[in-house]
Structures are given as C-alpha cells and as structure tokens.
C-alpha cells in the first residue's frame, strides 16, 4: 500500500454510478457533476440545486442535482463560425 505524505489530501474521485450516495458534500458534488464551486453555490441560491445542512456541512441532493443537469439544453454549435475582423488602425494627423 502506497503511503501518502503528511498533510496531503487524497485524490477526489467520483464513486461508481451504482454506489452514488443520496447526498454528498460540496467537494464531492464538484467531482460528480463537473460544476465549479461558484456555479454550484449560485445554483443552490437560485433554487436549482437542493441541499441540506448537517452541522456545518452542506450536503447536496445528488439525484435532484443530476436530474436538473440533465434537464438543461444541450449545447448546439453555431452553423457558421463567426469571423471577427480587426478594424484597420487609423492614424490621426
């Protein structure tokens, strides 16, 4: 068994789909969902994600959160990429 250096944090990995918890910490939610911390708190504040408090810990409702993510529209690439042209520099005399 490999030893970890003192004060090092274990690698964060999402549990396999068959072992998903009903609720998870914010750090685990970031791994499971792929969302960022700021976006997670923004969506909690907007009511799109549900969470409970257990002491000082915030636990995200995993199934509700994943269902919300699945309800979002799929990304659609633009048909023709926009080409931005730089304006020619003008010299004022």
PDB file of C-alpha atoms in Angstrom:
ATOM      1  CA  UNK A   1       0.000   0.000   0.000  1.00  0.00           C
ATOM      2  CA  UNK A   2       1.414   3.391  -1.002  1.00  0.00           C
ATOM      3  CA  UNK A   3       1.894   5.874   1.803  1.00  0.00           C
ATOM      4  CA  UNK A   4       0.768   9.454   1.443  1.00  0.00           C
ATOM      5  CA  UNK A   5       2.894  12.316   2.554  1.00  0.00           C
ATOM      6  CA  UNK A   6       1.655  14.047   5.707  1.00  0.00           C
ATOM      7  CA  UNK A   7      -0.766  16.911   5.065  1.00  0.00           C
ATOM      8  CA  UNK A   8      -1.504  15.694   1.539  1.00  0.00           C
ATOM      9  CA  UNK A   9      -5.111  15.385   0.513  1.00  0.00           C
ATOM     10  CA  UNK A  10      -6.422  12.160  -1.024  1.00  0.00           C
ATOM     11  CA  UNK A  11      -7.367  12.243  -4.684  1.00  0.00           C
ATOM     12  CA  UNK A  12     -11.011  13.124  -5.256  1.00  0.00           C
ATOM     13  CA  UNK A  13     -12.819  10.606  -7.405  1.00  0.00           C
ATOM     14  CA  UNK A  14     -16.489  10.209  -8.168  1.00  0.00           C
ATOM     15  CA  UNK A  15     -17.931   6.958  -6.866  1.00  0.00           C
ATOM     16  CA  UNK A  16     -19.083   4.441  -9.461  1.00  0.00           C
ATOM     17  CA  UNK A  17     -22.658   5.087 -10.662  1.00  0.00           C
ATOM     18  CA  UNK A  18     -24.005   2.086  -8.760  1.00  0.00           C
ATOM     19  CA  UNK A  19     -22.679   3.458  -5.464  1.00  0.00           C
ATOM     20  CA  UNK A  20     -23.840   7.073  -5.699  1.00  0.00           C
ATOM     21  CA  UNK A  21     -24.908   8.489  -2.356  1.00  0.00           C
ATOM     22  CA  UNK A  22     -28.248  10.240  -1.894  1.00  0.00           C
ATOM     23  CA  UNK A  23     -26.429  13.315  -0.559  1.00  0.00           C
ATOM     24  CA  UNK A  24     -22.821  14.398  -0.881  1.00  0.00           C
ATOM     25  CA  UNK A  25     -20.527  17.197   0.241  1.00  0.00           C
ATOM     26  CA  UNK A  26     -19.880  20.190  -1.974  1.00  0.00           C
ATOM     27  CA  UNK A  27     -16.402  18.858  -2.842  1.00  0.00           C
ATOM     28  CA  UNK A  28     -17.877  15.509  -3.927  1.00  0.00           C
ATOM     29  CA  UNK A  29     -20.604  17.286  -5.917  1.00  0.00           C
ATOM     30  CA  UNK A  30     -17.946  19.195  -7.853  1.00  0.00           C
ATOM     31  CA  UNK A  31     -16.415  15.882  -8.939  1.00  0.00           C
ATOM     32  CA  UNK A  32     -19.727  14.119  -9.656  1.00  0.00           C
ATOM     33  CA  UNK A  33     -21.269  16.997 -11.614  1.00  0.00           C
ATOM     34  CA  UNK A  34     -18.261  18.643 -13.205  1.00  0.00           C
ATOM     35  CA  UNK A  35     -19.559  22.008 -11.996  1.00  0.00           C
ATOM     36  CA  UNK A  36     -17.387  24.654 -10.409  1.00  0.00           C
ATOM     37  CA  UNK A  37     -17.698  25.771  -6.813  1.00  0.00           C
ATOM     38  CA  UNK A  38     -19.035  29.248  -7.666  1.00  0.00           C
ATOM     39  CA  UNK A  39     -21.641  27.868 -10.102  1.00  0.00           C
ATOM     40  CA  UNK A  40     -22.726  25.304  -7.508  1.00  0.00           C
ATOM     41  CA  UNK A  41     -23.357  27.955  -4.862  1.00  0.00           C
ATOM     42  CA  UNK A  42     -25.071  30.194  -7.436  1.00  0.00           C
ATOM     43  CA  UNK A  43     -27.460  27.362  -8.405  1.00  0.00           C
ATOM     44  CA  UNK A  44     -28.096  26.498  -4.749  1.00  0.00           C
ATOM     45  CA  UNK A  45     -29.029  30.133  -4.180  1.00  0.00           C
ATOM     46  CA  UNK A  46     -31.280  30.148  -7.246  1.00  0.00           C
ATOM     47  CA  UNK A  47     -33.054  27.008  -6.016  1.00  0.00           C
ATOM     48  CA  UNK A  48     -31.955  24.813  -8.932  1.00  0.00           C
ATOM     49  CA  UNK A  49     -29.927  22.544  -6.652  1.00  0.00           C
ATOM     50  CA  UNK A  50     -31.218  21.236  -3.332  1.00  0.00           C
ATOM     51  CA  UNK A  51     -29.109  20.768  -0.253  1.00  0.00           C
ATOM     52  CA  UNK A  52     -29.448  20.107   3.438  1.00  0.00           C
ATOM     53  CA  UNK A  53     -27.295  21.215   6.352  1.00  0.00           C
ATOM     54  CA  UNK A  54     -25.816  18.664   8.739  1.00  0.00           C
ATOM     55  CA  UNK A  55     -23.995  20.695  11.338  1.00  0.00           C
ATOM     56  CA  UNK A  56     -21.550  22.877   9.413  1.00  0.00           C
ATOM     57  CA  UNK A  57     -21.636  20.631   6.326  1.00  0.00           C
ATOM     58  CA  UNK A  58     -23.723  21.346   3.266  1.00  0.00           C
ATOM     59  CA  UNK A  59     -24.911  18.143   1.583  1.00  0.00           C
ATOM     60  CA  UNK A  60     -26.199  18.309  -1.988  1.00  0.00           C
ATOM     61  CA  UNK A  61     -29.137  16.126  -3.109  1.00  0.00           C
ATOM     62  CA  UNK A  62     -27.305  14.139  -5.798  1.00  0.00           C
ATOM     63  CA  UNK A  63     -30.237  12.676  -7.752  1.00  0.00           C
ATOM     64  CA  UNK A  64     -32.096  16.001  -7.820  1.00  0.00           C
ATOM     65  CA  UNK A  65     -28.947  17.788  -8.956  1.00  0.00           C
ATOM     66  CA  UNK A  66     -28.186  15.281 -11.702  1.00  0.00           C
ATOM     67  CA  UNK A  67     -31.799  15.422 -12.897  1.00  0.00           C
ATOM     68  CA  UNK A  68     -31.537  19.224 -13.055  1.00  0.00           C
ATOM     69  CA  UNK A  69     -28.309  18.989 -15.063  1.00  0.00           C
ATOM     70  CA  UNK A  70     -29.964  16.547 -17.489  1.00  0.00           C
ATOM     71  CA  UNK A  71     -32.856  18.996 -17.943  1.00  0.00           C
ATOM     72  CA  UNK A  72     -30.563  21.743 -19.242  1.00  0.00           C
ATOM     73  CA  UNK A  73     -30.490  22.293 -23.013  1.00  0.00           C
ATOM     74  CA  UNK A  74     -27.770  20.563 -24.978  1.00  0.00           C
ATOM     75  CA  UNK A  75     -25.030  22.724 -26.422  1.00  0.00           C
ATOM     76  CA  UNK A  76     -25.540  23.429 -30.109  1.00  0.00           C
ATOM     77  CA  UNK A  77     -22.563  24.594 -32.148  1.00  0.00           C
ATOM     78  CA  UNK A  78     -23.154  27.510 -34.465  1.00  0.00           C
ATOM     79  CA  UNK A  79     -23.685  26.556 -38.090  1.00  0.00           C
ATOM     80  CA  UNK A  80     -21.142  29.016 -39.393  1.00  0.00           C
ATOM     81  CA  UNK A  81     -18.396  30.265 -37.154  1.00  0.00           C
ATOM     82  CA  UNK A  82     -18.313  33.995 -36.720  1.00  0.00           C
ATOM     83  CA  UNK A  83     -15.235  35.619 -38.114  1.00  0.00           C
ATOM     84  CA  UNK A  84     -14.034  38.677 -36.349  1.00  0.00           C
ATOM     85  CA  UNK A  85     -12.090  41.161 -38.376  1.00  0.00           C
ATOM     86  CA  UNK A  86      -9.852  43.670 -36.778  1.00  0.00           C
ATOM     87  CA  UNK A  87     -10.531  47.230 -37.684  1.00  0.00           C
ATOM     88  CA  UNK A  88      -7.700  48.872 -39.529  1.00  0.00           C
ATOM     89  CA  UNK A  89      -5.743  51.232 -37.350  1.00  0.00           C
ATOM     90  CA  UNK A  90      -6.105  54.850 -38.338  1.00  0.00           C
ATOM     91  CA  UNK A  91      -3.520  57.493 -37.763  1.00  0.00           C
ATOM     92  CA  UNK A  92      -4.702  60.897 -36.696  1.00  0.00           C
ATOM     93  CA  UNK A  93      -2.541  63.685 -38.045  1.00  0.00           C
TER      94      UNK A  93
END
